[in-house]
């Protein structure tokens, strides 16, 4: 079977900057930004944002850095301009139940007008009413009432006085009391001493007369109270009569300042009527000589505070529907809150301390949330689920530990909220949530799926260049030359390890862009060039690659046994990738195998000590299945073999070493040496076909760097799956070594191709080999002889009478 060494031109895609159509990105600033490679996500987002029906919230899934937040925000803003302006939301004082403030939706901007009008009303009305009550008109009418009251009371007093005189008593008023004195026949005051000198009969008469007078005085006071009450009612009626037109005119001005449609709003009409009634019921507070001025002013301020408007959502300055991003979705930030303050050792609040959350502020528009932020609080998650189900929101007070010390408890009126939520999450979170909370996910019927990569084309290259131009302009950076943009695009291909696809994680491109511009500024360049991009990439690698360098040092110092020259039986260099999150790199790992006569089959030592993952174990089982299939004509196999990753002390996962494991096993069986200069990576299926693996560029470059430090001989290289060819985006040093014949990259479609390359011998695999066995001068032929020897050995061990016979050795096959 042929071995395919790749040509240097196949090891990397090179983008011609002349085909990009510009000299530097400053020429692209007039071009609009687009959803680069995310056409499906864009269509889904526009559909979801335009859908007016309930429960069509959007779940945006994709990797962080894919532009999902930025692009969705732009789409939200665009969709918001096509919607009507959202209403304002006010809370009003509830005159009937003060603990239950009333909610009022007003057209955009009218909340501010109403608040300002009522604020002006509360400032001007006290002085207007006081002036009215101190005016000439009120004085004339009140004097008439007072005069009438005085005449009536004087008549009553005169009547009482005559009655007292008829009983020989004289009376006079002392504040709220009437003092009476008994007179003798001469009209002089009868002293207590003289009273005792009177006959008993006379004293009894005087006592009876005194009792009659007392009853008459009590009757007088009752009549006086009634007359006073009539006077107060008349004065109050006069006050109401004079103030009511003033009130109606003031409230009418407030109404006239609002839109025509609001003049018939029932809640507003009731509110204005209650203001009028409340003021008329408290007109005594406007009498400056009625009570102490300080107390009067405090009470007056309390009354007028009820006429304010708590404008919790003000959309006066919002064009179209509101668009919000809530980056800190606590219960208060999302659902609103009620503020409290300490006063005289007690917590106090009122309707003016109600605060709206993001959901109320986004009513009629769009609200973006990140799923990670919501999942940190179970109670918040439950509240959000309930809200999405009912679409009703009530602002709640703080926890009971706080409100237990509160003198007033508020229960604001529930508000119906119409908001479209855009929830940002990962792909795994989306499917996990769909399984554990299907009810919640039924509210998010629009799935906006951001791809991690997309097919590259001239169009996507140009759109990416426009993105670079806009980032440069926004951050005030030097623009990029066409060649530098081409280098950025090549790195985008490298990120996804695909010559046909670009990475959709533009955050990485932006990060490289910023770092490249720094190097340009350092050399005082006008535009960013390729050397600046290369310098940024090199600097980034130096910041992160210490673990890689340290591992190579241990290999070069002999602490880890890696051989890149000569040939060995049952030993081979496999390639693995180590991903540390901020940096990934490839390194060779030594795989060895030993085989013996027995019936245990292939033993994975790592699995026996719980150091291998399920995918690696799966690869080993596939290997064993393929091996059994190769020698089915001499089955059952009498084989015990062990395979291990030498000096590997962490968990082994993945099946990319299954080809290398197969080679060391056959090498051990057939005692056929394998070239140590060629490292291998590739997964195996049950038919010997080689499957592609990940991290191919890191693996190749990691092995190349090690060989370069040990000394390139021209024999070193790597053997990779044929299907990994489109994934190659190798750095220039590897490509130059291949061009000079110092390093080679081979591919294989079937595992047999690699076997010939590594042994220099024919495999022996042919169509008739399965039936008649393998030729003795092939790799599989040597392995077949060993397996037959193992079988005979096992058979002899089962029959003790044959123990005197000498067993054939593997070297004497």
Tab-separated table of N, CA and C in Angstrom, residues 605-720:
chain	number	residue	atom	x	y	z
A	605	UNK	N	-3.189	-1.532	30.571
A	605	UNK	CA	-2.691	-1.343	31.935
A	605	UNK	C	-3.299	-0.102	32.577
A	606	UNK	N	-3.466	0.963	31.799
A	606	UNK	CA	-4.049	2.195	32.352
A	606	UNK	C	-5.465	1.944	32.846
A	607	UNK	N	-6.186	1.113	32.110
A	607	UNK	CA	-7.557	0.827	32.530
A	607	UNK	C	-7.582	0.026	33.826
A	608	UNK	N	-6.626	-0.869	33.973
A	608	UNK	CA	-6.600	-1.719	35.156
A	608	UNK	C	-6.379	-0.907	36.431
A	609	UNK	N	-5.719	0.235	36.309
A	609	UNK	CA	-5.463	1.060	37.498
A	609	UNK	C	-6.331	2.324	37.488
A	610	UNK	N	-7.405	2.286	36.690
A	610	UNK	CA	-8.370	3.394	36.635
A	610	UNK	C	-7.729	4.708	36.220
A	611	UNK	N	-6.842	4.634	35.211
A	611	UNK	CA	-6.213	5.864	34.716
A	611	UNK	C	-6.593	6.156	33.271
A	612	UNK	N	-7.640	5.507	32.768
A	612	UNK	CA	-8.078	5.767	31.399
A	612	UNK	C	-9.566	6.059	31.393
A	613	UNK	N	-9.970	6.902	30.442
A	613	UNK	CA	-11.367	7.280	30.317
A	613	UNK	C	-12.122	6.349	29.387
A	614	UNK	N	-13.445	6.509	29.317
A	614	UNK	CA	-14.265	5.596	28.516
A	614	UNK	C	-13.958	5.625	27.023
A	615	UNK	N	-13.589	6.787	26.501
A	615	UNK	CA	-13.306	6.863	25.063
A	615	UNK	C	-12.030	6.098	24.740
A	616	UNK	N	-11.032	6.225	25.607
A	616	UNK	CA	-9.797	5.465	25.379
A	616	UNK	C	-10.062	3.970	25.495
A	617	UNK	N	-10.862	3.577	26.483
A	617	UNK	CA	-11.191	2.149	26.636
A	617	UNK	C	-11.946	1.636	25.425
A	618	UNK	N	-12.803	2.463	24.895
A	618	UNK	CA	-13.537	2.088	23.691
A	618	UNK	C	-12.563	1.841	22.535
A	619	UNK	N	-11.575	2.736	22.395
A	619	UNK	CA	-10.582	2.559	21.325
A	619	UNK	C	-9.807	1.263	21.476
A	620	UNK	N	-9.485	0.885	22.713
A	620	UNK	CA	-8.766	-0.368	22.948
A	620	UNK	C	-9.611	-1.572	22.565
A	621	UNK	N	-10.897	-1.513	22.862
A	621	UNK	CA	-11.785	-2.625	22.510
A	621	UNK	C	-11.943	-2.736	20.990
A	622	UNK	N	-11.986	-1.595	20.315
A	622	UNK	CA	-12.045	-1.620	18.845
A	622	UNK	C	-10.772	-2.226	18.272
A	623	UNK	N	-9.635	-1.832	18.864
A	623	UNK	CA	-8.343	-2.391	18.434
A	623	UNK	C	-8.354	-3.922	18.570
A	624	UNK	N	-8.809	-4.387	19.709
A	624	UNK	CA	-8.836	-5.839	19.935
A	624	UNK	C	-9.781	-6.528	18.947
A	625	UNK	N	-10.888	-5.871	18.637
A	625	UNK	CA	-11.830	-6.447	17.672
A	625	UNK	C	-11.196	-6.545	16.286
A	626	UNK	N	-10.496	-5.483	15.888
A	626	UNK	CA	-9.852	-5.512	14.577
A	626	UNK	C	-8.749	-6.558	14.520
A	627	UNK	N	-7.980	-6.657	15.606
A	627	UNK	CA	-6.905	-7.652	15.657
A	627	UNK	C	-7.471	-9.068	15.537
A	628	UNK	N	-8.553	-9.320	16.248
A	628	UNK	CA	-9.187	-10.646	16.172
A	628	UNK	C	-9.666	-10.926	14.762
A	629	UNK	N	-10.201	-9.877	14.103
A	629	UNK	CA	-10.661	-10.050	12.734
A	629	UNK	C	-9.522	-10.354	11.771
A	630	UNK	N	-8.348	-9.769	11.997
A	630	UNK	CA	-7.204	-10.020	11.119
A	630	UNK	C	-6.773	-11.484	11.164
A	631	UNK	N	-6.904	-12.079	12.335
A	631	UNK	CA	-6.441	-13.467	12.501
A	631	UNK	C	-7.606	-14.411	12.791
A	632	UNK	N	-8.732	-14.109	12.175
A	632	UNK	CA	-9.914	-14.953	12.388
A	632	UNK	C	-9.696	-16.369	11.860
A	633	UNK	N	-8.811	-16.528	10.857
A	633	UNK	CA	-8.592	-17.857	10.262
A	633	UNK	C	-7.816	-18.772	11.199
A	634	UNK	N	-7.190	-18.204	12.257
A	634	UNK	CA	-6.501	-19.072	13.217
A	634	UNK	C	-7.091	-18.893	14.625
A	635	UNK	N	-8.307	-18.349	14.659
A	635	UNK	CA	-8.974	-18.152	15.955
A	635	UNK	C	-9.371	-19.496	16.547
A	636	UNK	N	-9.520	-19.592	17.869
A	636	UNK	CA	-9.339	-18.490	18.834
A	636	UNK	C	-7.873	-18.210	19.097
A	637	UNK	N	-7.571	-16.956	19.425
A	637	UNK	CA	-6.197	-16.559	19.649
A	637	UNK	C	-5.762	-16.911	21.060
A	638	UNK	N	-4.571	-17.452	21.164
A	638	UNK	CA	-3.978	-17.746	22.483
A	638	UNK	C	-2.998	-16.618	22.793
A	639	UNK	N	-3.537	-15.516	23.244
A	639	UNK	CA	-2.737	-14.292	23.362
A	639	UNK	C	-3.007	-13.589	24.684
A	640	UNK	N	-1.929	-13.179	25.310
A	640	UNK	CA	-1.984	-12.237	26.420
A	640	UNK	C	-1.006	-11.120	26.089
A	641	UNK	N	-1.510	-9.900	26.087
A	641	UNK	CA	-0.662	-8.758	25.721
A	641	UNK	C	-0.995	-7.586	26.628
A	642	UNK	N	-0.014	-6.729	26.836
A	642	UNK	CA	-0.225	-5.521	27.649
A	642	UNK	C	0.277	-4.314	26.877
A	643	UNK	N	-0.491	-3.246	26.960
A	643	UNK	CA	-0.133	-1.978	26.311
A	643	UNK	C	-0.194	-0.889	27.365
A	644	UNK	N	0.774	0.020	27.321
A	644	UNK	CA	0.798	1.088	28.315
A	644	UNK	C	1.409	2.358	27.730
A	645	UNK	N	0.928	3.496	28.243
A	645	UNK	CA	1.556	4.796	27.969
A	645	UNK	C	2.641	4.965	29.030
A	646	UNK	N	3.887	4.943	28.635
A	646	UNK	CA	4.988	5.016	29.582
A	646	UNK	C	5.091	6.425	30.176
A	647	UNK	N	5.390	6.459	31.462
A	647	UNK	CA	5.614	7.711	32.196
A	647	UNK	C	4.437	8.689	32.071
A	648	UNK	N	3.248	8.127	31.990
A	648	UNK	CA	2.037	8.946	31.960
A	648	UNK	C	1.323	8.776	33.300
A	649	UNK	N	1.179	9.876	34.037
A	649	UNK	CA	0.680	9.780	35.407
A	649	UNK	C	-0.656	10.500	35.612
A	650	UNK	N	-1.263	10.890	34.519
A	650	UNK	CA	-2.593	11.505	34.600
A	650	UNK	C	-3.576	10.633	33.833
A	651	UNK	N	-4.830	10.967	33.944
A	651	UNK	CA	-5.867	10.185	33.262
A	651	UNK	C	-5.696	10.280	31.742
A	652	UNK	N	-5.812	9.144	31.094
A	652	UNK	CA	-5.669	9.071	29.638
A	652	UNK	C	-7.064	9.011	29.028
A	653	UNK	N	-7.334	9.897	28.094
A	653	UNK	CA	-8.641	9.921	27.463
A	653	UNK	C	-8.489	10.205	25.976
A	654	UNK	N	-9.430	9.665	25.189
A	654	UNK	CA	-9.390	9.844	23.745
A	654	UNK	C	-8.936	8.579	23.044
A	655	UNK	N	-9.280	8.477	21.780
A	655	UNK	CA	-8.932	7.276	21.014
A	655	UNK	C	-7.930	7.560	19.899
A	656	UNK	N	-7.277	8.747	19.959
A	656	UNK	CA	-6.373	9.120	18.861
A	656	UNK	C	-5.070	8.315	18.865
A	657	UNK	N	-4.833	7.524	19.914
A	657	UNK	CA	-3.604	6.717	19.958
A	657	UNK	C	-3.865	5.263	19.574
A	658	UNK	N	-5.087	4.950	19.126
A	658	UNK	CA	-5.399	3.540	18.867
A	658	UNK	C	-4.588	2.973	17.700
A	659	UNK	N	-4.242	3.793	16.704
A	659	UNK	CA	-3.388	3.310	15.610
A	659	UNK	C	-1.992	2.973	16.147
A	660	UNK	N	-1.443	3.876	16.944
A	660	UNK	CA	-0.116	3.620	17.515
A	660	UNK	C	-0.139	2.386	18.401
A	661	UNK	N	-1.186	2.194	19.158
A	661	UNK	CA	-1.305	1.016	20.020
A	661	UNK	C	-1.367	-0.264	19.183
A	662	UNK	N	-2.034	-0.188	18.051
A	662	UNK	CA	-2.102	-1.344	17.162
A	662	UNK	C	-0.716	-1.688	16.607
A	663	UNK	N	0.035	-0.634	16.249
A	663	UNK	CA	1.361	-0.871	15.671
A	663	UNK	C	2.302	-1.504	16.695
A	664	UNK	N	2.320	-1.016	17.937
A	664	UNK	CA	3.246	-1.586	18.910
A	664	UNK	C	2.840	-3.014	19.269
A	665	UNK	N	1.573	-3.319	19.210
A	665	UNK	CA	1.112	-4.674	19.508
A	665	UNK	C	1.561	-5.642	18.414
A	666	UNK	N	1.380	-5.264	17.142
A	666	UNK	CA	1.833	-6.120	16.040
A	666	UNK	C	3.347	-6.247	16.033
A	667	UNK	N	4.038	-5.134	16.357
A	667	UNK	CA	5.497	-5.165	16.411
A	667	UNK	C	5.973	-6.149	17.475
A	668	UNK	N	5.301	-6.136	18.616
A	668	UNK	CA	5.664	-7.063	19.678
A	668	UNK	C	5.380	-8.509	19.283
A	669	UNK	N	4.240	-8.723	18.638
A	669	UNK	CA	3.878	-10.077	18.220
A	669	UNK	C	4.866	-10.613	17.194
A	670	UNK	N	5.172	-9.788	16.186
A	670	UNK	CA	6.031	-10.255	15.096
A	670	UNK	C	7.503	-9.982	15.315
A	671	UNK	N	7.841	-9.326	16.463
A	671	UNK	CA	9.217	-8.911	16.742
A	671	UNK	C	9.805	-8.139	15.566
A	672	UNK	N	8.950	-7.259	15.014
A	672	UNK	CA	9.350	-6.427	13.875
A	672	UNK	C	9.637	-5.025	14.406
A	673	UNK	N	10.818	-4.475	14.204
A	673	UNK	CA	11.154	-3.139	14.718
A	673	UNK	C	10.334	-2.044	14.017
A	674	UNK	N	10.041	-0.992	14.782
A	674	UNK	CA	9.326	0.169	14.250
A	674	UNK	C	10.262	1.377	14.248
A	675	UNK	N	10.154	2.185	13.216
A	675	UNK	CA	10.953	3.406	13.150
A	675	UNK	C	10.543	4.361	14.272
A	676	UNK	N	11.517	4.796	15.041
A	676	UNK	CA	11.244	5.680	16.156
A	676	UNK	C	11.224	7.152	15.738
A	677	UNK	N	11.596	7.416	14.518
A	677	UNK	CA	11.656	8.799	14.048
A	677	UNK	C	10.288	9.322	13.617
A	678	UNK	N	9.355	8.407	13.422
A	678	UNK	CA	8.025	8.813	12.950
A	678	UNK	C	7.018	8.625	14.095
A	679	UNK	N	6.397	9.731	14.468
A	679	UNK	CA	5.364	9.685	15.506
A	679	UNK	C	4.001	9.513	14.846
A	680	UNK	N	3.079	8.888	15.574
A	680	UNK	CA	1.804	8.484	14.984
A	680	UNK	C	0.639	9.039	15.787
A	681	UNK	N	-0.392	9.469	15.061
A	681	UNK	CA	-1.685	9.781	15.672
A	681	UNK	C	-2.783	9.350	14.717
A	682	UNK	N	-3.868	8.894	15.252
A	682	UNK	CA	-4.981	8.435	14.424
A	682	UNK	C	-5.842	7.451	15.179
A	683	UNK	N	-7.145	7.509	14.941
A	683	UNK	CA	-8.083	6.569	15.557
A	683	UNK	C	-8.394	5.460	14.559
A	684	UNK	N	-8.822	4.357	15.095
A	684	UNK	CA	-9.015	3.134	14.306
A	684	UNK	C	-10.458	2.682	14.428
A	685	UNK	N	-11.039	2.220	13.296
A	685	UNK	CA	-12.341	1.572	13.420
A	685	UNK	C	-12.176	0.060	13.281
A	686	UNK	N	-13.265	-0.688	13.328
A	686	UNK	CA	-13.186	-2.152	13.375
A	686	UNK	C	-12.735	-2.769	12.057
A	687	UNK	N	-12.642	-1.967	11.012
A	687	UNK	CA	-12.209	-2.468	9.717
A	687	UNK	C	-10.829	-1.960	9.341
A	688	UNK	N	-10.124	-1.339	10.277
A	688	UNK	CA	-8.773	-0.879	10.015
A	688	UNK	C	-8.703	0.465	9.332
A	689	UNK	N	-9.849	1.106	9.136
A	689	UNK	CA	-9.844	2.424	8.512
A	689	UNK	C	-9.463	3.468	9.556
A	690	UNK	N	-8.665	4.431	9.133
A	690	UNK	CA	-8.142	5.434	10.054
A	690	UNK	C	-9.071	6.643	10.065
A	691	UNK	N	-9.433	7.085	11.274
A	691	UNK	CA	-10.368	8.187	11.458
A	691	UNK	C	-9.622	9.442	11.894
A	692	UNK	N	-10.149	10.615	11.545
A	692	UNK	CA	-9.453	11.867	11.892
A	692	UNK	C	-9.470	12.111	13.399
A	693	UNK	N	-8.519	12.933	13.854
A	693	UNK	CA	-8.384	13.262	15.273
A	693	UNK	C	-8.309	14.772	15.428
A	694	UNK	N	-8.469	15.228	16.657
A	694	UNK	CA	-8.388	16.655	16.937
A	694	UNK	C	-6.999	17.080	17.362
A	695	UNK	N	-6.798	18.406	17.397
A	695	UNK	CA	-5.520	18.966	17.833
A	695	UNK	C	-4.367	18.610	16.925
A	696	UNK	N	-4.636	18.415	15.646
A	696	UNK	CA	-3.614	17.884	14.749
A	696	UNK	C	-2.431	18.827	14.598
A	697	UNK	N	-2.692	20.138	14.550
A	697	UNK	CA	-1.591	21.089	14.372
A	697	UNK	C	-0.706	21.160	15.603
A	698	UNK	N	-1.314	21.184	16.774
A	698	UNK	CA	-0.523	21.195	18.011
A	698	UNK	C	0.328	19.938	18.120
A	699	UNK	N	-0.221	18.809	17.752
A	699	UNK	CA	0.510	17.543	17.854
A	699	UNK	C	1.727	17.528	16.934
A	700	UNK	N	1.505	17.940	15.684
A	700	UNK	CA	2.618	17.940	14.730
A	700	UNK	C	3.702	18.916	15.153
A	701	UNK	N	3.306	20.132	15.504
A	701	UNK	CA	4.274	21.158	15.865
A	701	UNK	C	5.014	20.813	17.160
A	702	UNK	N	4.305	20.190	18.102
A	702	UNK	CA	4.964	19.782	19.338
A	702	UNK	C	6.070	18.765	19.072
A	703	UNK	N	5.789	17.784	18.223
A	703	UNK	CA	6.801	16.774	17.901
A	703	UNK	C	7.924	17.388	17.077
A	704	UNK	N	7.562	18.293	16.174
A	704	UNK	CA	8.584	18.939	15.348
A	704	UNK	C	9.555	19.743	16.219
A	705	UNK	N	9.036	20.516	17.180
A	705	UNK	CA	9.914	21.326	18.032
A	705	UNK	C	10.888	20.443	18.807
A	706	UNK	N	10.402	19.284	19.263
A	706	UNK	CA	11.272	18.376	19.997
A	706	UNK	C	12.360	17.816	19.085
A	707	UNK	N	11.961	17.394	17.879
A	707	UNK	CA	12.942	16.860	16.931
A	707	UNK	C	13.953	17.921	16.531
A	708	UNK	N	13.481	19.141	16.392
A	708	UNK	CA	14.360	20.248	16.018
A	708	UNK	C	15.413	20.463	17.093
A	709	UNK	N	15.023	20.367	18.350
A	709	UNK	CA	15.977	20.556	19.442
A	709	UNK	C	16.920	19.370	19.578
A	710	UNK	N	16.432	18.165	19.230
A	710	UNK	CA	17.284	16.976	19.289
A	710	UNK	C	18.159	16.849	18.049
A	711	UNK	N	17.769	17.580	16.999
A	711	UNK	CA	18.533	17.538	15.754
A	711	UNK	C	17.775	16.829	14.655
A	712	UNK	N	17.408	17.586	13.630
A	712	UNK	CA	16.683	17.014	12.492
A	712	UNK	C	17.637	16.208	11.619
A	713	UNK	N	17.204	15.005	11.272
A	713	UNK	CA	18.043	14.116	10.456
A	713	UNK	C	17.486	13.918	9.058
A	714	UNK	N	16.289	14.394	8.804
A	714	UNK	CA	15.647	14.138	7.515
A	714	UNK	C	14.785	12.891	7.542
A	715	UNK	N	14.884	12.109	8.638
A	715	UNK	CA	14.065	10.892	8.744
A	715	UNK	C	12.832	11.108	9.617
A	716	UNK	N	12.849	12.176	10.396
A	716	UNK	CA	11.726	12.383	11.291
A	716	UNK	C	10.489	12.871	10.538
A	717	UNK	N	9.355	12.570	11.138
A	717	UNK	CA	8.087	12.992	10.559
A	717	UNK	C	6.939	12.499	11.420
A	718	UNK	N	5.750	12.740	10.928
A	718	UNK	CA	4.554	12.289	11.639
A	718	UNK	C	3.661	11.557	10.652
A	719	UNK	N	2.902	10.621	11.187
A	719	UNK	CA	1.933	9.860	10.398
A	719	UNK	C	0.550	10.210	10.935
A	720	UNK	N	-0.282	10.784	10.070
A	720	UNK	CA	-1.594	11.284	10.509
A	720	UNK	C	-2.692	10.704	9.617
